[in-house]
XYZ file of N, CA and C in Angstrom:
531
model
N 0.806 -1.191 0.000
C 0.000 0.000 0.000
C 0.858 1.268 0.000
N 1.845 0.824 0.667
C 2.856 2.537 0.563
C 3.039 2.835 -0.774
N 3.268 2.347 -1.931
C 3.434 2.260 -3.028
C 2.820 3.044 -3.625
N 1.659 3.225 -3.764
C 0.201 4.004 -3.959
C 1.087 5.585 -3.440
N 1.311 5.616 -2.351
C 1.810 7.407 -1.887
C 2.786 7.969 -2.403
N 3.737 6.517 -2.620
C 4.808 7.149 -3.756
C 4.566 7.652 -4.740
N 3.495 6.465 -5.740
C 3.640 7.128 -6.933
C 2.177 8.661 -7.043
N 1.575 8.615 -5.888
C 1.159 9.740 -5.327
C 1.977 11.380 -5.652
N 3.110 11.067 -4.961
C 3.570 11.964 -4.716
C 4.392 12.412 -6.167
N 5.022 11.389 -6.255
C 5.361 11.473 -8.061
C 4.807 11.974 -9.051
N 3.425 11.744 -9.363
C 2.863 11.995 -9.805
C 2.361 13.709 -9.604
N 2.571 14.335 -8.694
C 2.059 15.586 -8.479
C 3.764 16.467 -8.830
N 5.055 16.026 -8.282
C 6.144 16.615 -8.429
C 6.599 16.759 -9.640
N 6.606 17.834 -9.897
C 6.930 18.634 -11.179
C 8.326 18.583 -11.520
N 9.444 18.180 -10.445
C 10.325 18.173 -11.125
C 11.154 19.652 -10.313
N 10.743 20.298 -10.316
C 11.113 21.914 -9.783
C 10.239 22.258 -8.855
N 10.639 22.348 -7.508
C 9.645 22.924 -6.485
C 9.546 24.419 -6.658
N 10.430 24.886 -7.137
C 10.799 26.415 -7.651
C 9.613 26.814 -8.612
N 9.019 26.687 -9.277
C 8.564 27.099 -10.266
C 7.021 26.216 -10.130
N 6.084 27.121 -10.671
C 4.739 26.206 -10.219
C 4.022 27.382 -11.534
N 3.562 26.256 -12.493
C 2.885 26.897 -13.836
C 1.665 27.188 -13.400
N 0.881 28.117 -13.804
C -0.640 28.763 -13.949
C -1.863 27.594 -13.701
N -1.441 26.348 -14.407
C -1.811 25.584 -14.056
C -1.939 24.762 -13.233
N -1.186 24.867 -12.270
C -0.905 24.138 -10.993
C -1.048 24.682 -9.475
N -1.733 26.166 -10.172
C -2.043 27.297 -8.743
C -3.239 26.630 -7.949
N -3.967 25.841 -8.154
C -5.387 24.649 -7.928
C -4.458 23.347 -8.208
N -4.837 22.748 -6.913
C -4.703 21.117 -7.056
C -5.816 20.968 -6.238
N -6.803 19.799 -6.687
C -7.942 19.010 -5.979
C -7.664 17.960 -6.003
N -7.649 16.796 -5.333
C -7.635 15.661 -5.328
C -8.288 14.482 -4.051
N -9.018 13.835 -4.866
C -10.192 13.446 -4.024
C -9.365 11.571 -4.175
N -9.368 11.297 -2.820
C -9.127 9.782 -3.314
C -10.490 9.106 -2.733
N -10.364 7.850 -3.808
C -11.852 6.913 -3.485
C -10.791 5.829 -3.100
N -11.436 5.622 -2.250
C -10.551 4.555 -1.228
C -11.526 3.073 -1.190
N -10.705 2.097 -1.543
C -11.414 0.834 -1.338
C -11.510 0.577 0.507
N -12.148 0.379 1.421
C -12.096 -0.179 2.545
C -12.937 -1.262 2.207
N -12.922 -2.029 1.956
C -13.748 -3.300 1.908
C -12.196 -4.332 2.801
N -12.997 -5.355 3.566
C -11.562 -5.925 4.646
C -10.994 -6.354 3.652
N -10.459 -6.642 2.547
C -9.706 -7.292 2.209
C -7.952 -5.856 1.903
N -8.626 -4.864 1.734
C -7.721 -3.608 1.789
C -7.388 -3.239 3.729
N -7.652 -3.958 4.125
C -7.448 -2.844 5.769
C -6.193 -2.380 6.192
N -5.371 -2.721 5.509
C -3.861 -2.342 5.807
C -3.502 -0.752 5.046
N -4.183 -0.274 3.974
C -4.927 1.137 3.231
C -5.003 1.859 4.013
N -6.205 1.664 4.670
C -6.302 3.319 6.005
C -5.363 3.484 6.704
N -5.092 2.572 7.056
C -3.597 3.178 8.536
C -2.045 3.798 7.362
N -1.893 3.483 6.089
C -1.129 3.609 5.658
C -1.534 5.253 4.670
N -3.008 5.320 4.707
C -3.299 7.145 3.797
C -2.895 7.709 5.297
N -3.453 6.906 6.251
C -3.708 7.930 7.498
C -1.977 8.620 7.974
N -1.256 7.433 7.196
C 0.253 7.826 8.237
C 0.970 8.685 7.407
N 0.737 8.721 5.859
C 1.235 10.144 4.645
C 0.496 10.643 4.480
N -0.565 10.803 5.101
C -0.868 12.252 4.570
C -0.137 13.478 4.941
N 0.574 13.556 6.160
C 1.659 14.828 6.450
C 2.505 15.017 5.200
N 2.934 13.897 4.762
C 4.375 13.635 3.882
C 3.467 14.312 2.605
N 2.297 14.210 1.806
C 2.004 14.476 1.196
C 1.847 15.814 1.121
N 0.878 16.273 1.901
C 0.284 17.980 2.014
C 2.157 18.445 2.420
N 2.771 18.120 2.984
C 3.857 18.597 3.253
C 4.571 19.006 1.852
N 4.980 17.747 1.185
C 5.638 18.067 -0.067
C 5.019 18.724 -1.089
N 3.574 19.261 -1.124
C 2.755 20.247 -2.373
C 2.609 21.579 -1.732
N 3.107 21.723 -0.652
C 2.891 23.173 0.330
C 4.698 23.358 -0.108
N 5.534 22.611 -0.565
C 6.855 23.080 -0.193
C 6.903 23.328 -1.876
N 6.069 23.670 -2.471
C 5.978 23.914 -3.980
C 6.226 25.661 -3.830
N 6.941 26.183 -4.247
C 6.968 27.733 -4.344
C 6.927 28.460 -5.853
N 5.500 29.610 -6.114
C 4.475 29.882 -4.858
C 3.594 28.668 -4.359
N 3.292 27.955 -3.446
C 2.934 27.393 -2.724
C 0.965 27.241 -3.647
N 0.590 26.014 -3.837
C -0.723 25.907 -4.784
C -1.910 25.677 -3.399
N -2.914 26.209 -4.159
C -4.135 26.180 -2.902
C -4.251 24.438 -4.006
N -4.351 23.456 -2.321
C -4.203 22.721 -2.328
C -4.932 21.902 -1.067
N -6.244 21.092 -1.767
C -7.804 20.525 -1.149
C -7.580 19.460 -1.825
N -7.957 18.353 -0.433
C -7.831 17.296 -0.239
C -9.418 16.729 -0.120
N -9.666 15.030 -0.975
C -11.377 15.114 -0.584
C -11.166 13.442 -0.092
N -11.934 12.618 0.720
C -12.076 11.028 0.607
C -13.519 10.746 0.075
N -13.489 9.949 -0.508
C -14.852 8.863 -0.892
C -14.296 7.352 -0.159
N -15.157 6.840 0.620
C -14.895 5.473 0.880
C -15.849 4.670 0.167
N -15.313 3.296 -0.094
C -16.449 2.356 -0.843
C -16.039 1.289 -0.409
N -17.252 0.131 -0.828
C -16.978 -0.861 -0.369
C -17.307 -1.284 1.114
N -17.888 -0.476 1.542
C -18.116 -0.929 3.270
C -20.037 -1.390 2.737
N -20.305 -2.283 3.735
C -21.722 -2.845 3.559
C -22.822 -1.126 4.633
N -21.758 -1.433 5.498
C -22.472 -0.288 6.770
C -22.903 1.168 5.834
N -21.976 1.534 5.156
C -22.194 3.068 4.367
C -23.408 2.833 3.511
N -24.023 1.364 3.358
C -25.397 1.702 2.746
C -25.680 1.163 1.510
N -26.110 0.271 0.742
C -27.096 -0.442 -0.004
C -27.785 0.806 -1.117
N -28.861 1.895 -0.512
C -28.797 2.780 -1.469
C -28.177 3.658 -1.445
N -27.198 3.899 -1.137
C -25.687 4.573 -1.698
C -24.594 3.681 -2.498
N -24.795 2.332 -2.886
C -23.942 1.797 -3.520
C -22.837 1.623 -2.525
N -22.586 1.435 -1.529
C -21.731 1.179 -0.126
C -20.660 2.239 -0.485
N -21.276 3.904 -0.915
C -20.101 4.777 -1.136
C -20.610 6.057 -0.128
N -19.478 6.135 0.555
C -19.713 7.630 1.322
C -18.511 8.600 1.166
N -19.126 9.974 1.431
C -18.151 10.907 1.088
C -17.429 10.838 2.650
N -16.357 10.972 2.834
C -15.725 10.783 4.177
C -15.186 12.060 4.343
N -14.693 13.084 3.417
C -14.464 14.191 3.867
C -14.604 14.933 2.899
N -15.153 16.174 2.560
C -15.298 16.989 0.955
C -13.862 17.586 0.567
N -13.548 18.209 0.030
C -12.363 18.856 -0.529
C -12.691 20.013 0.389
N -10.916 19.806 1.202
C -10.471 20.732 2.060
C -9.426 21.100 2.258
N -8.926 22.119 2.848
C -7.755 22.632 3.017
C -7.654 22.653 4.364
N -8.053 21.864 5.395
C -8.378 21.793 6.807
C -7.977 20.537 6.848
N -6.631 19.955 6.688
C -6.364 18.846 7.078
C -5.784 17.681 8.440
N -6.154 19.270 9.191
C -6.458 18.552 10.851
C -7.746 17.787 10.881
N -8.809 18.348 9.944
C -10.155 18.036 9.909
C -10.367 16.618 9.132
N -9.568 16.831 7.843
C -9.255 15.284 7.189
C -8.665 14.270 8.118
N -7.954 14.664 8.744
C -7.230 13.952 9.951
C -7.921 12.995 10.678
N -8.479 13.845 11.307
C -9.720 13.377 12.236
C -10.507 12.567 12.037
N -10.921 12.300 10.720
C -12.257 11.988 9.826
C -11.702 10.460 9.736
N -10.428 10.764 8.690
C -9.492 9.578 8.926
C -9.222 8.611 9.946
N -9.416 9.244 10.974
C -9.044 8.178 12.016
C -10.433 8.026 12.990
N -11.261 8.878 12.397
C -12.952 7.786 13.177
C -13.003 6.427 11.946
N -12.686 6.399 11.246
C -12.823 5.078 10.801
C -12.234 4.304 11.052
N -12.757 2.896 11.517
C -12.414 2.073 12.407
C -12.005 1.125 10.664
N -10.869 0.384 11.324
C -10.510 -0.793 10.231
C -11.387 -1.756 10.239
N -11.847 -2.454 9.634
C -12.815 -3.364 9.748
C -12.478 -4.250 8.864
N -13.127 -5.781 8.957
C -13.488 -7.105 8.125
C -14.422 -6.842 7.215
N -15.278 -5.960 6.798
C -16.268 -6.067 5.975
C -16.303 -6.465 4.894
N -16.914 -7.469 4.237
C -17.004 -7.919 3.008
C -17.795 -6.995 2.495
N -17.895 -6.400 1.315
C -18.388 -5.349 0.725
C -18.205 -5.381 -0.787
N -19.194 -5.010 -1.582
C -19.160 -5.119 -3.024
C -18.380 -3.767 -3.431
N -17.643 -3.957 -4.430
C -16.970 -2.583 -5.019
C -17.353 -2.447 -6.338
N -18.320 -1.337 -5.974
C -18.761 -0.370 -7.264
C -17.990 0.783 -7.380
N -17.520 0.443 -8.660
C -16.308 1.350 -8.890
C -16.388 2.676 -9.518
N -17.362 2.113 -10.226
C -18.602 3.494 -10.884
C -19.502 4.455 -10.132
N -19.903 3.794 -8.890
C -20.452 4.381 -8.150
C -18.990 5.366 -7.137
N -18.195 4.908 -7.014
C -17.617 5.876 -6.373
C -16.924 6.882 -7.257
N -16.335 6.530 -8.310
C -15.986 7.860 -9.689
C -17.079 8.507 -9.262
N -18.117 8.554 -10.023
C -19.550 9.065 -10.186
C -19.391 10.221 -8.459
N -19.538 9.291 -7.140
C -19.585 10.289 -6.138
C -18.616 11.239 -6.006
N -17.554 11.005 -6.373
C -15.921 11.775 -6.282
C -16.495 13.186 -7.361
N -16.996 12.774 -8.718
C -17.463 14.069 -9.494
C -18.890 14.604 -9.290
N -19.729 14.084 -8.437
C -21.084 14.496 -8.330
C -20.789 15.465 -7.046
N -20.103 14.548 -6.103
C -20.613 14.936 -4.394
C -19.251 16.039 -4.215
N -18.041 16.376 -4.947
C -17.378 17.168 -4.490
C -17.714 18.854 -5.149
N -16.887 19.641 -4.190
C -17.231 20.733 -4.812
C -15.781 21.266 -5.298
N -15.478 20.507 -6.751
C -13.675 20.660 -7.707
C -13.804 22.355 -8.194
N -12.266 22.385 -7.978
C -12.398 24.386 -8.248
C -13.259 24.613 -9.684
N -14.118 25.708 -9.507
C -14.092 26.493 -10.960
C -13.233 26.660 -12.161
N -11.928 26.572 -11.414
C -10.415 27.578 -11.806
C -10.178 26.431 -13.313
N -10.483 27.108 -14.787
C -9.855 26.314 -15.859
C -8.825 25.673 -15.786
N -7.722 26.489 -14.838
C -6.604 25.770 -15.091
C -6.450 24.849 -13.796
N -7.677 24.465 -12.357
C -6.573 23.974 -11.897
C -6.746 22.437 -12.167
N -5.461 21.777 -11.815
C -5.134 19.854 -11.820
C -6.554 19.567 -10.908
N -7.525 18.552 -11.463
C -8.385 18.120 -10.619
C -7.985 16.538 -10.650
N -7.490 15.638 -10.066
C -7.600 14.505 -10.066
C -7.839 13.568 -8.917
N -8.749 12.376 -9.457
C -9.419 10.989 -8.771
C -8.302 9.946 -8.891
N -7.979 9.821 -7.314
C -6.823 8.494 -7.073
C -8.097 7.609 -6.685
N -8.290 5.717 -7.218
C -9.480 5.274 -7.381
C -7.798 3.871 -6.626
N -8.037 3.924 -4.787
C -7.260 3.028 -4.837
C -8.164 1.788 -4.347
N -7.435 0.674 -4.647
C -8.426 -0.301 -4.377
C -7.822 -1.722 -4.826
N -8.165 -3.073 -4.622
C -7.624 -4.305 -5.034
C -9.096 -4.885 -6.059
N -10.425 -4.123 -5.802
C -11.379 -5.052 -6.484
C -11.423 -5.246 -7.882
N -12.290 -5.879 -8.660
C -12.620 -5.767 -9.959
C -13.351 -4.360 -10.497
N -13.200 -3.807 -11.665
C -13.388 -2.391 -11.288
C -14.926 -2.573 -12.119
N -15.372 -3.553 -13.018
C -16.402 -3.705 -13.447
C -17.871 -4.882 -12.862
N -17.164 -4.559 -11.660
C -18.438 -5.510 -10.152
C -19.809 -4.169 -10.119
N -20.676 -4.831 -10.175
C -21.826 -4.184 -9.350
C -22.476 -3.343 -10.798
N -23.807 -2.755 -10.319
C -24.453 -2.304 -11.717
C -23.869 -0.999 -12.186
N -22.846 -0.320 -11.745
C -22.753 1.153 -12.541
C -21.230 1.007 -13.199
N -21.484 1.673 -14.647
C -20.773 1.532 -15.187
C -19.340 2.027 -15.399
N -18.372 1.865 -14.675
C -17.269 2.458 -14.659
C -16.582 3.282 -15.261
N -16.785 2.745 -17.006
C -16.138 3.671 -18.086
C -17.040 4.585 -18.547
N -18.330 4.655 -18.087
C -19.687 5.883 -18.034
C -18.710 7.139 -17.005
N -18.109 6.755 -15.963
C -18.317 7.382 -15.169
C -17.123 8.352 -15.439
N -16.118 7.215 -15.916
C -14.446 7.846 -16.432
C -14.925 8.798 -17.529
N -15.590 8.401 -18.275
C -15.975 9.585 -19.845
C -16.591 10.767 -18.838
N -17.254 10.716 -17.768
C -17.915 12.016 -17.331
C -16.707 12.265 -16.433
N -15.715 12.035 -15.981
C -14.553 12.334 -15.318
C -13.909 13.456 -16.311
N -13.441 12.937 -17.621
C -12.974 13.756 -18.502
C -13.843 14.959 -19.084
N -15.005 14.976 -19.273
C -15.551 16.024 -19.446
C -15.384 17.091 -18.734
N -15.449 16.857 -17.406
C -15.431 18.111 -16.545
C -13.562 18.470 -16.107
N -13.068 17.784 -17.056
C -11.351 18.071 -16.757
C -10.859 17.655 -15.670
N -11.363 16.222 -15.228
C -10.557 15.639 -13.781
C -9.922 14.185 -14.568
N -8.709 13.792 -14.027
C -7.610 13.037 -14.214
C -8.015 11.421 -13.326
N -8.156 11.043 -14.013
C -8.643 9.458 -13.209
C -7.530 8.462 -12.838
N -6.973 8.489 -12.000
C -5.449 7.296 -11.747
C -5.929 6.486 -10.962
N -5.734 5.076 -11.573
C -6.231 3.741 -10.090
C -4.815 3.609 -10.254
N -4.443 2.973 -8.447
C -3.801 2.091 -8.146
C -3.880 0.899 -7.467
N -3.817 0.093 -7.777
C -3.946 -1.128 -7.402
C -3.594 -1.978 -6.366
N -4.002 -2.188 -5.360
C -3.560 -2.785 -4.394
C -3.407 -4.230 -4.016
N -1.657 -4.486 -4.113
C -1.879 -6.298 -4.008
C -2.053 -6.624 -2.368
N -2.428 -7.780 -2.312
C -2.557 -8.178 -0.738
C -2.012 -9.353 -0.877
N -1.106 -9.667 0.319
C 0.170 -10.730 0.467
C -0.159 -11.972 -0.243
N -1.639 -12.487 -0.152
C -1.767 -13.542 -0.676
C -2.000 -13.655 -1.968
């Protein structure tokens, strides 16, 4: 699972902390997080970089307004008509508050279906992504399930991802066995 934060972080580093293009004055990034038990080793591992993260996009100079969002999926408890997807924290820049949020969730065994469509879909419905043309909006979709389980359609949801100019990256999570 650490793997996922690396190429996290990679993925956002430009290369030059010095210099930060027009385009990069907005970063949003909402991750949809698999918690279904077969991921439980996931939360304790977003919960322990997220410093390392917000740390290294704040040390970007000029420094990017930079909001953080969770979607969880896959839990049975978050609900049947929600597609077992809840928003766990909206896009914020209050990441004592993400913090927090983060760690009322308890790790759990839950067997849980992963609708993968249903959580894209909540990540672009339920957040509120900048106005700003230029800024980076992107969906980290981490998770170990099949991404075409359950009735909503995944690549429906990716085509409405791109319309509204947000960046869709899964990473994949292996588990020991």
């Amino acid at each position: 699972y650490k793997v996922f934060l690396v190429v996290f972080i990679l993925l956002l580093y430009s290369g030059n902390s010095d210099t930060t293009s027009k385009s990069r004055s907005v970063i949003d990034v909402v991750f949809c997080l698999d918690l279904s038990g077969s991921t439980n080793g996931l939360l304790d591992d977003v919960r322990e970089k997220l410093w390392d993260i917000v740390n290294q996009v704040n040390s970007y100079r000029p420094a990017p307004e930079f909001r953080i969002g969770v979607i969880g999926f896959s839990r049975p408890s978050f609900g049947a008509k929600n597609s077992y997807v809840k928003v766990i924290q909206p896009l914020t820049t209050d990441y004592d508050q993400l913090n927090f949020e983060l760690y009322k969730l308890k790790p759990s065994v839950e067997k849980g279906d992963q609708i993968v469509g249903e959580a894209i879909n909540s990540a672009i419905r339920n957040m509120s992504w900048s106005g700003d043309e230029d800024a980076l909006k992107i969906i980290y979709l981490v998770g170990n399930g099949m991404v075409n389980a359950g009735g909503n359609d995944y690549r429906a949801a990716c085509d409405l991802a791109v319309k509204k100019g947000i960046i869709v990256n899964t990473l994949y999570c292996r588990t020991r066995n």
